[in-house]
Amino acid sequence: MTEILATKSSRIARRQVDKFGERRAELAYAALHALAELGYARTSLREIAQKSEFTHGVLHYYFSDKVELITQAVRQYEAICVTRYDEIVDAATTATELREQFSVAMAATLEADAYLHRLWYDLRNQSLFEESFRADVVEIDQRRERMIGNVVERYAALSGAPLLMSSGAVYAVFDGLFQRALLHKLAGRPDAARCLRDEVARLLDVLTAANVSVRSR
């Protein structure tokens, strides 16, 4: 009888934990657009509540402060984002096909999710000053590096040539291109996505020794 009661208590506790986690995830997702609109420096839990359907009290119950909420929101968003190119990598059968689809996909996410990407860069910049979520930002950044690394490594394999740069350097270059394009997009440049698409395609060509040697002949 004691074992049965203990099992039931354990199941109830797990359900409560699961419901708490599900509610946190729901609140963090709802807060994403408010966070993306306002940015880190201009945001408090109260301001996030005003931009969403939830009260300040509810947000404060599930999150101790805005750092915890922002980190949770960005982690959830990035968990989806870091798989956005997996299908392209798996389906591509030639280097040309991968190059075209990847460059188009990067341009498309710039067009569709500019404000959410802005939130990520805001959080990453703030982590230089806010130690409280620095570890989370580093972890997310590492996952983004692996995402880009998978694409470029597959491209190199399809091209039959080794990469000229480390995965960290490759990620830094692609990330720099994307951040620059994001700035141009937010500044109102209508060709920001197209330029990003073209530059991504050219960069993939530059990153393999085979393509470099062909051009140098």
Coordinates of N, CA and C in Angstrom, one line a residue:
M1 N 0.8 -1.2 0.0 CA 0.0 0.0 0.0 C 0.9 1.3 0.0
T2 N 1.9 1.2 0.8 CA 2.8 2.4 0.9 C 3.5 2.6 -0.5
E3 N 3.9 1.5 -1.2 CA 4.5 1.7 -2.5 C 3.5 2.3 -3.5
I4 N 2.2 1.9 -3.4 CA 1.2 2.4 -4.4 C 1.0 3.9 -4.2
L5 N 0.9 4.3 -2.9 CA 0.8 5.7 -2.6 C 2.0 6.5 -3.0
A6 N 3.2 6.0 -2.9 CA 4.4 6.6 -3.3 C 4.4 6.8 -4.8
T7 N 4.0 5.8 -5.5 CA 3.9 5.8 -7.0 C 2.9 6.9 -7.5
K8 N 1.8 6.9 -6.8 CA 0.8 7.9 -7.2 C 1.3 9.3 -6.9
S9 N 1.9 9.5 -5.8 CA 2.5 10.8 -5.4 C 3.5 11.3 -6.4
S10 N 4.3 10.3 -6.8 CA 5.4 10.6 -7.8 C 4.8 11.0 -9.2
R11 N 3.7 10.3 -9.6 CA 3.0 10.6 -10.8 C 2.4 12.0 -10.8
I12 N 1.8 12.3 -9.7 CA 1.1 13.7 -9.5 C 2.2 14.8 -9.5
A13 N 3.3 14.5 -8.9 CA 4.4 15.5 -8.9 C 5.0 15.7 -10.3
R14 N 5.1 14.6 -11.0 CA 5.6 14.7 -12.4 C 4.6 15.5 -13.3
R15 N 3.3 15.2 -13.1 CA 2.3 16.0 -13.9 C 2.3 17.5 -13.5
Q16 N 2.5 17.8 -12.3 CA 2.6 19.2 -11.9 C 3.8 19.9 -12.5
V17 N 4.9 19.2 -12.5 CA 6.2 19.7 -13.1 C 6.0 19.9 -14.6
D18 N 5.3 18.9 -15.2 CA 5.1 19.0 -16.7 C 4.2 20.2 -17.0
K19 N 3.1 20.3 -16.2 CA 2.2 21.5 -16.4 C 2.9 22.8 -16.2
F20 N 3.7 22.9 -15.2 CA 4.5 24.1 -14.9 C 5.4 24.4 -16.1
G21 N 6.1 23.4 -16.6 CA 7.0 23.6 -17.7 C 6.2 24.0 -19.0
E22 N 5.1 23.3 -19.2 CA 4.3 23.7 -20.4 C 3.8 25.1 -20.3
R23 N 3.4 25.5 -19.2 CA 2.9 26.9 -19.0 C 4.0 27.9 -19.2
R24 N 5.2 27.6 -18.7 CA 6.4 28.5 -19.0 C 6.6 28.6 -20.4
A25 N 6.6 27.5 -21.1 CA 6.8 27.5 -22.6 C 5.8 28.3 -23.3
E26 N 4.5 28.2 -22.9 CA 3.5 28.9 -23.5 C 3.7 30.4 -23.3
L27 N 4.0 30.8 -22.1 CA 4.2 32.2 -21.8 C 5.4 32.8 -22.5
A28 N 6.5 32.0 -22.6 CA 7.7 32.5 -23.3 C 7.4 32.6 -24.8
Y29 N 6.7 31.7 -25.4 CA 6.4 31.8 -26.8 C 5.5 33.1 -27.0
A30 N 4.5 33.3 -26.2 CA 3.7 34.5 -26.3 C 4.5 35.8 -26.2
A31 N 5.5 35.8 -25.4 CA 6.3 37.0 -25.1 C 7.3 37.3 -26.2
L32 N 7.6 36.3 -27.1 CA 8.6 36.5 -28.1 C 8.4 37.7 -28.9
H33 N 7.3 38.0 -29.5 CA 7.1 39.1 -30.4 C 7.2 40.4 -29.6
A34 N 6.7 40.4 -28.4 CA 6.8 41.7 -27.6 C 8.3 42.0 -27.3
L35 N 9.1 40.9 -27.0 CA 10.5 41.1 -26.8 C 11.2 41.5 -28.0
A36 N 10.8 40.9 -29.2 CA 11.5 41.3 -30.4 C 11.1 42.8 -30.8
E37 N 10.0 43.2 -30.5 CA 9.6 44.6 -30.8 C 10.3 45.6 -29.9
L38 N 10.4 45.3 -28.6 CA 10.9 46.2 -27.6 C 12.5 46.2 -27.4
G39 N 13.0 44.9 -27.5 CA 14.4 44.8 -27.3 C 14.7 44.6 -25.8
Y40 N 15.9 44.2 -25.4 CA 16.2 43.9 -24.1 C 16.2 45.1 -23.2
A41 N 16.9 46.1 -23.6 CA 17.0 47.3 -22.7 C 15.7 48.0 -22.4
R42 N 14.8 47.9 -23.3 CA 13.5 48.6 -23.1 C 12.4 47.8 -22.5
T43 N 12.7 46.6 -22.1 CA 11.7 45.6 -21.7 C 11.8 45.3 -20.2
S44 N 10.6 45.2 -19.6 CA 10.4 44.7 -18.3 C 9.3 43.7 -18.3
L45 N 9.1 42.9 -17.3 CA 8.0 41.9 -17.2 C 6.7 42.7 -17.4
R46 N 6.6 43.8 -16.7 CA 5.3 44.6 -16.8 C 5.0 45.0 -18.3
E47 N 6.1 45.5 -19.0 CA 5.9 45.9 -20.3 C 5.6 44.8 -21.3
I48 N 6.2 43.6 -21.0 CA 5.9 42.4 -21.8 C 4.4 42.0 -21.5
A49 N 4.0 42.1 -20.3 CA 2.6 41.8 -20.0 C 1.6 42.7 -20.7
Q50 N 2.0 44.0 -20.8 CA 1.1 45.0 -21.5 C 1.0 44.7 -23.0
K51 N 2.1 44.0 -23.6 CA 2.1 43.7 -25.0 C 1.5 42.3 -25.3
S52 N 1.1 41.6 -24.2 CA 0.6 40.2 -24.4 C -0.8 40.1 -23.7
E53 N -1.3 38.9 -23.7 CA -2.6 38.7 -23.1 C -2.5 38.3 -21.6
F54 N -1.3 38.3 -21.1 CA -1.1 37.8 -19.7 C -0.8 38.9 -18.8
T55 N -1.1 38.7 -17.5 CA -0.9 39.8 -16.5 C 0.6 39.7 -16.0
H56 N 1.0 40.8 -15.4 CA 2.3 40.9 -14.9 C 2.5 39.9 -13.8
G57 N 1.4 39.7 -13.0 CA 1.5 38.7 -11.9 C 1.7 37.3 -12.4
V58 N 1.1 36.9 -13.5 CA 1.2 35.6 -14.1 C 2.7 35.4 -14.5
L59 N 3.2 36.4 -15.3 CA 4.6 36.3 -15.8 C 5.6 36.2 -14.6
H60 N 5.3 37.0 -13.6 CA 6.2 37.0 -12.4 C 6.2 35.7 -11.6
Y61 N 5.0 35.0 -11.7 CA 4.9 33.7 -11.0 C 5.8 32.7 -11.7
Y62 N 5.8 32.7 -13.0 CA 6.5 31.6 -13.7 C 8.0 32.0 -14.0
F63 N 8.3 33.3 -14.0 CA 9.7 33.7 -14.3 C 10.1 34.7 -13.2
S64 N 11.3 34.6 -12.7 CA 11.7 35.4 -11.6 C 12.0 36.8 -12.1
D65 N 12.5 37.0 -13.3 CA 12.8 38.3 -13.9 C 12.8 38.2 -15.4
K66 N 13.1 39.3 -16.1 CA 13.0 39.3 -17.5 C 14.2 38.5 -18.1
V67 N 15.3 38.4 -17.5 CA 16.4 37.6 -18.0 C 16.0 36.2 -18.2
E68 N 15.3 35.6 -17.2 CA 14.9 34.3 -17.2 C 13.8 34.1 -18.3
L69 N 12.9 35.0 -18.5 CA 11.9 34.9 -19.5 C 12.5 35.1 -20.9
I70 N 13.4 36.0 -21.1 CA 14.0 36.2 -22.4 C 14.8 35.0 -22.8
T71 N 15.6 34.5 -21.8 CA 16.4 33.3 -22.1 C 15.6 32.1 -22.5
Q72 N 14.5 31.9 -21.8 CA 13.6 30.8 -22.1 C 13.0 31.0 -23.5
A73 N 12.5 32.2 -23.8 CA 11.9 32.5 -25.1 C 12.9 32.3 -26.3
V74 N 14.1 32.8 -26.1 CA 15.1 32.6 -27.2 C 15.5 31.2 -27.4
R75 N 15.6 30.5 -26.3 CA 16.0 29.0 -26.3 C 15.0 28.2 -27.1
Q76 N 13.7 28.5 -26.8 CA 12.6 27.8 -27.5 C 12.6 28.2 -29.0
Y77 N 12.8 29.4 -29.3 CA 12.9 29.8 -30.7 C 14.1 29.2 -31.4
E78 N 15.2 29.2 -30.8 CA 16.4 28.7 -31.4 C 16.3 27.2 -31.6
A79 N 15.6 26.5 -30.7 CA 15.5 25.0 -30.8 C 14.8 24.7 -32.1
I80 N 13.9 25.5 -32.6 CA 13.3 25.3 -33.9 C 14.2 25.8 -35.0
C81 N 14.8 26.9 -34.8 CA 15.7 27.5 -35.9 C 16.9 26.6 -36.2
V82 N 17.5 26.0 -35.2 CA 18.7 25.2 -35.5 C 18.5 24.0 -36.3
T83 N 17.2 23.7 -36.6 CA 16.9 22.5 -37.5 C 16.3 23.0 -38.8
R84 N 16.3 24.3 -39.1 CA 15.7 24.8 -40.3 C 16.3 24.3 -41.6
Y85 N 17.6 24.0 -41.5 CA 18.3 23.6 -42.8 C 18.5 22.1 -42.9
D86 N 18.1 21.3 -41.9 CA 18.3 19.9 -41.8 C 17.7 19.2 -43.1
E87 N 16.5 19.5 -43.4 CA 15.8 18.9 -44.5 C 16.6 19.2 -45.8
I88 N 17.1 20.4 -46.0 CA 17.8 20.7 -47.2 C 19.1 19.9 -47.3
V89 N 19.8 19.8 -46.1 CA 21.1 19.0 -46.1 C 20.8 17.6 -46.5
D90 N 19.7 17.0 -45.9 CA 19.4 15.6 -46.1 C 19.0 15.3 -47.5
A91 N 18.3 16.3 -48.1 CA 17.7 16.0 -49.5 C 18.6 16.3 -50.6
A92 N 19.6 17.2 -50.4 CA 20.5 17.6 -51.5 C 21.3 16.5 -52.0
T93 N 21.4 16.3 -53.3 CA 22.2 15.3 -53.9 C 23.4 15.8 -54.7
T94 N 23.4 17.1 -54.9 CA 24.5 17.8 -55.6 C 24.9 19.0 -54.9
A95 N 26.1 19.5 -55.0 CA 26.6 20.7 -54.4 C 25.8 21.9 -54.9
T96 N 25.5 21.9 -56.2 CA 24.7 23.0 -56.8 C 23.4 23.1 -56.1
E97 N 22.7 22.0 -56.0 CA 21.4 22.0 -55.4 C 21.4 22.5 -53.9
L98 N 22.4 22.0 -53.2 CA 22.5 22.5 -51.8 C 22.8 24.0 -51.7
R99 N 23.7 24.4 -52.6 CA 24.1 25.9 -52.6 C 22.8 26.7 -52.8
E100 N 22.1 26.4 -53.9 CA 20.9 27.1 -54.2 C 19.8 27.1 -53.1
Q101 N 19.5 26.0 -52.6 CA 18.5 25.9 -51.6 C 18.9 26.5 -50.3
F102 N 20.1 26.4 -49.9 CA 20.6 27.0 -48.6 C 20.6 28.5 -48.7
S103 N 21.0 29.0 -49.8 CA 21.1 30.5 -50.0 C 19.7 31.1 -50.0
V104 N 18.8 30.4 -50.7 CA 17.4 30.8 -50.7 C 16.7 30.8 -49.3
A105 N 17.0 29.7 -48.6 CA 16.5 29.5 -47.3 C 17.0 30.6 -46.3
M106 N 18.2 31.0 -46.4 CA 18.8 32.0 -45.5 C 18.1 33.4 -45.8
A107 N 17.9 33.6 -47.1 CA 17.2 34.9 -47.5 C 15.8 34.9 -47.0
A108 N 15.1 33.7 -47.1 CA 13.7 33.6 -46.7 C 13.6 33.9 -45.2
T109 N 14.5 33.3 -44.4 CA 14.3 33.5 -42.9 C 14.6 35.0 -42.6
L110 N 15.5 35.6 -43.3 CA 15.7 37.1 -43.1 C 14.4 37.8 -43.3
E111 N 13.7 37.5 -44.4 CA 12.5 38.2 -44.8 C 11.4 37.9 -43.7
A112 N 11.3 36.7 -43.3 CA 10.2 36.3 -42.5 C 10.3 36.6 -41.0
D113 N 11.6 36.5 -40.5 CA 11.8 36.6 -39.1 C 12.8 37.6 -38.7
A114 N 12.8 38.7 -39.3 CA 13.9 39.7 -39.1 C 13.8 40.2 -37.6
Y115 N 12.6 40.4 -37.1 CA 12.5 41.0 -35.7 C 12.9 39.9 -34.7
L116 N 12.6 38.7 -34.9 CA 13.1 37.6 -34.0 C 14.6 37.4 -34.0
H117 N 15.2 37.5 -35.2 CA 16.6 37.5 -35.3 C 17.2 38.7 -34.6
R118 N 16.6 39.8 -34.7 CA 17.1 41.0 -34.0 C 17.2 40.7 -32.5
L119 N 16.2 40.0 -32.0 CA 16.2 39.7 -30.5 C 17.4 38.9 -30.2
W120 N 17.7 37.9 -31.0 CA 18.8 37.0 -30.7 C 20.1 37.8 -30.7
Y121 N 20.3 38.7 -31.6 CA 21.6 39.5 -31.6 C 21.6 40.5 -30.5
D122 N 20.4 41.0 -30.1 CA 20.4 41.8 -28.9 C 20.8 41.1 -27.7
L123 N 20.2 39.9 -27.5 CA 20.6 39.1 -26.3 C 22.1 38.7 -26.3
R124 N 22.6 38.3 -27.5 CA 24.0 37.9 -27.6 C 24.9 39.1 -27.2
N125 N 24.6 40.3 -27.7 CA 25.3 41.5 -27.3 C 25.2 41.8 -25.8
Q126 N 24.1 41.7 -25.3 CA 23.9 41.9 -23.8 C 24.6 41.0 -23.0
S127 N 24.9 39.7 -23.5 CA 25.6 38.7 -22.7 C 27.0 39.2 -22.4
L128 N 27.5 40.1 -23.2 CA 28.9 40.6 -22.9 C 28.9 41.4 -21.6
F129 N 27.7 41.9 -21.2 CA 27.7 42.6 -19.9 C 26.9 41.9 -18.8
E130 N 25.9 41.0 -19.3 CA 25.1 40.3 -18.3 C 25.6 38.9 -18.2
E131 N 26.3 38.6 -17.1 CA 26.8 37.3 -16.9 C 25.7 36.2 -16.7
S132 N 24.6 36.7 -16.2 CA 23.5 35.8 -15.8 C 23.0 34.9 -16.9
F133 N 23.0 35.3 -18.1 CA 22.6 34.4 -19.2 C 23.7 34.2 -20.2
R134 N 24.9 34.5 -19.9 CA 26.1 34.3 -20.8 C 26.2 32.8 -21.2
A135 N 26.1 31.9 -20.2 CA 26.2 30.5 -20.5 C 25.2 30.0 -21.5
D136 N 23.9 30.5 -21.3 CA 22.9 30.1 -22.3 C 23.2 30.6 -23.7
V137 N 23.7 31.8 -23.8 CA 24.0 32.4 -25.1 C 25.1 31.6 -25.8
V138 N 26.1 31.2 -25.0 CA 27.2 30.5 -25.6 C 26.7 29.1 -26.1
E139 N 25.8 28.5 -25.3 CA 25.2 27.2 -25.7 C 24.4 27.3 -27.0
I140 N 23.6 28.4 -27.1 CA 22.8 28.6 -28.3 C 23.7 28.9 -29.5
D141 N 24.8 29.7 -29.3 CA 25.7 30.0 -30.3 C 26.4 28.8 -30.8
Q142 N 26.7 27.9 -29.9 CA 27.4 26.6 -30.4 C 26.4 25.7 -31.2
R143 N 25.2 25.8 -30.9 CA 24.2 25.0 -31.6 C 24.0 25.6 -33.0
R144 N 24.0 26.9 -33.1 CA 24.0 27.6 -34.4 C 25.2 27.3 -35.2
E145 N 26.4 27.2 -34.6 CA 27.6 26.9 -35.3 C 27.5 25.5 -35.9
R146 N 26.9 24.5 -35.1 CA 26.8 23.2 -35.6 C 25.8 23.1 -36.8
M147 N 24.8 24.0 -36.7 CA 23.8 24.0 -37.8 C 24.5 24.4 -39.1
I148 N 25.2 25.5 -39.1 CA 25.9 26.0 -40.3 C 27.0 25.0 -40.7
G149 N 27.7 24.4 -39.7 CA 28.7 23.5 -40.0 C 28.2 22.2 -40.7
N150 N 27.0 21.8 -40.4 CA 26.4 20.6 -41.1 C 26.2 20.9 -42.6
V151 N 25.7 22.2 -42.8 CA 25.5 22.6 -44.2 C 26.8 22.6 -45.0
V152 N 27.8 23.3 -44.4 CA 29.0 23.5 -45.2 C 29.8 22.2 -45.3
E153 N 29.8 21.3 -44.3 CA 30.4 20.0 -44.4 C 29.8 19.2 -45.5
R154 N 28.5 19.2 -45.6 CA 27.8 18.5 -46.6 C 28.1 19.0 -48.0
Y155 N 28.2 20.3 -48.1 CA 28.5 21.0 -49.3 C 29.9 20.5 -49.8
A156 N 30.9 20.5 -48.8 CA 32.2 20.1 -49.2 C 32.3 18.6 -49.6
A157 N 31.5 17.8 -49.0 CA 31.4 16.4 -49.3 C 30.9 16.2 -50.7
L158 N 29.8 17.0 -51.1 CA 29.2 16.9 -52.4 C 30.1 17.4 -53.5
S159 N 31.0 18.4 -53.0 CA 31.9 19.0 -54.0 C 33.2 18.2 -54.2
G160 N 33.4 17.2 -53.2 CA 34.6 16.4 -53.3 C 35.8 17.2 -52.9
A161 N 35.7 18.2 -52.0 CA 36.8 19.0 -51.6 C 36.8 19.3 -50.1
P162 N 38.0 19.5 -49.5 CA 38.0 19.8 -48.1 C 37.7 21.2 -47.8
L163 N 37.3 21.5 -46.6 CA 37.0 22.9 -46.3 C 38.3 23.7 -46.0
L164 N 38.3 25.0 -46.3 CA 39.5 25.8 -46.1 C 39.6 26.4 -44.7
M165 N 38.5 26.4 -44.0 CA 38.4 27.0 -42.7 C 37.8 26.1 -41.6
S166 N 38.0 26.4 -40.4 CA 37.5 25.7 -39.3 C 36.0 25.9 -39.2
S167 N 35.2 25.1 -38.5 CA 33.8 25.3 -38.4 C 33.5 26.6 -37.7
G168 N 34.3 27.0 -36.7 CA 34.1 28.2 -36.0 C 34.2 29.4 -36.9
A169 N 35.3 29.4 -37.7 CA 35.5 30.5 -38.6 C 34.4 30.6 -39.7
V170 N 34.0 29.4 -40.2 CA 32.9 29.3 -41.2 C 31.6 30.0 -40.6
Y171 N 31.3 29.6 -39.4 CA 30.1 30.1 -38.7 C 30.2 31.6 -38.6
A172 N 31.4 32.1 -38.1 CA 31.5 33.5 -37.9 C 31.3 34.3 -39.2
V173 N 31.8 33.8 -40.3 CA 31.6 34.5 -41.6 C 30.2 34.5 -42.0
F174 N 29.5 33.4 -41.9 CA 28.1 33.3 -42.3 C 27.2 34.2 -41.4
D175 N 27.6 34.1 -40.1 CA 26.8 34.9 -39.1 C 27.0 36.4 -39.4
G176 N 28.2 36.8 -39.7 CA 28.5 38.2 -40.1 C 27.7 38.7 -41.3
L177 N 27.7 37.8 -42.3 CA 26.9 38.2 -43.5 C 25.4 38.3 -43.1
F178 N 24.9 37.4 -42.3 CA 23.5 37.5 -41.9 C 23.2 38.7 -41.1
Q179 N 24.0 39.0 -40.1 CA 23.8 40.2 -39.3 C 23.9 41.5 -40.1
R180 N 24.8 41.6 -41.0 CA 24.9 42.8 -41.9 C 23.6 42.9 -42.7
A181 N 23.1 41.8 -43.3 CA 21.9 41.8 -44.1 C 20.7 42.2 -43.2
L182 N 20.7 41.7 -42.0 CA 19.6 42.1 -41.1 C 19.6 43.6 -40.8
L183 N 20.7 44.2 -40.6 CA 20.8 45.6 -40.4 C 20.3 46.3 -41.6
H184 N 20.7 45.9 -42.8 CA 20.2 46.5 -44.1 C 18.7 46.3 -44.2
K185 N 18.2 45.2 -43.9 CA 16.7 44.9 -43.9 C 16.0 45.8 -43.0
L186 N 16.4 46.0 -41.8 CA 15.7 46.8 -40.8 C 15.9 48.3 -41.2
A187 N 16.9 48.6 -41.9 CA 17.1 50.0 -42.4 C 16.3 50.4 -43.6
G188 N 15.6 49.4 -44.1 CA 14.7 49.6 -45.2 C 15.2 49.3 -46.6
R189 N 16.4 48.7 -46.7 CA 16.9 48.3 -48.0 C 16.1 47.2 -48.6
P190 N 15.5 47.4 -49.8 CA 14.7 46.4 -50.4 C 15.4 45.2 -50.9
D191 N 16.7 45.4 -51.2 CA 17.5 44.3 -51.8 C 18.3 43.5 -50.8
A192 N 18.0 43.7 -49.5 CA 18.8 43.0 -48.4 C 18.8 41.5 -48.5
A193 N 17.6 40.9 -48.7 CA 17.5 39.5 -48.8 C 18.2 38.9 -50.1
R194 N 18.0 39.6 -51.2 CA 18.6 39.2 -52.4 C 20.1 39.2 -52.4
C195 N 20.6 40.3 -51.8 CA 22.1 40.4 -51.6 C 22.6 39.3 -50.7
L196 N 21.9 39.0 -49.7 CA 22.3 37.9 -48.8 C 22.3 36.6 -49.5
R197 N 21.3 36.3 -50.3 CA 21.2 35.1 -51.0 C 22.4 34.9 -52.0
D198 N 22.7 36.0 -52.7 CA 23.9 35.9 -53.6 C 25.2 35.8 -52.9
E199 N 25.4 36.4 -51.8 CA 26.6 36.4 -51.0 C 26.8 35.0 -50.4
V200 N 25.7 34.4 -49.9 CA 25.8 33.1 -49.3 C 26.2 32.1 -50.3
A201 N 25.6 32.2 -51.5 CA 26.0 31.2 -52.6 C 27.5 31.4 -53.0
R202 N 28.0 32.6 -53.1 CA 29.4 32.8 -53.4 C 30.3 32.4 -52.3
L203 N 29.9 32.6 -51.1 CA 30.7 32.1 -50.0 C 30.9 30.6 -49.9
L204 N 29.9 29.9 -50.2 CA 30.0 28.4 -50.2 C 31.0 28.0 -51.3
D205 N 31.0 28.7 -52.4 CA 32.0 28.4 -53.4 C 33.5 28.6 -52.9
V206 N 33.6 29.7 -52.2 CA 34.9 30.1 -51.7 C 35.5 29.2 -50.7
L207 N 34.6 28.5 -49.9 CA 35.0 27.7 -48.8 C 35.6 26.4 -49.1
T208 N 35.6 26.0 -50.3 CA 36.2 24.7 -50.6 C 37.4 24.8 -51.5
A209 N 38.4 24.0 -51.2 CA 39.7 24.1 -52.0 C 39.5 23.8 -53.4
A210 N 38.5 23.0 -53.8 CA 38.3 22.6 -55.2 C 37.9 23.8 -56.0
N211 N 37.0 24.6 -55.5 CA 36.5 25.7 -56.3 C 37.6 26.8 -56.4
V212 N 38.4 27.0 -55.3 CA 39.5 27.9 -55.3 C 40.5 27.6 -56.4
S213 N 40.8 26.3 -56.4 CA 41.9 25.9 -57.4 C 41.4 26.0 -58.8
V214 N 40.1 25.8 -59.1 CA 39.5 26.0 -60.4 C 39.6 27.4 -60.9
R215 N 39.3 28.4 -60.0 CA 39.3 29.8 -60.4 C 40.8 30.3 -60.6
S216 N 41.7 29.7 -59.9 CA 43.1 30.2 -59.9 C 43.9 29.7 -61.2
R217 N 43.3 28.7 -61.9 CA 44.0 28.3 -63.1 C 43.9 29.3 -64.2

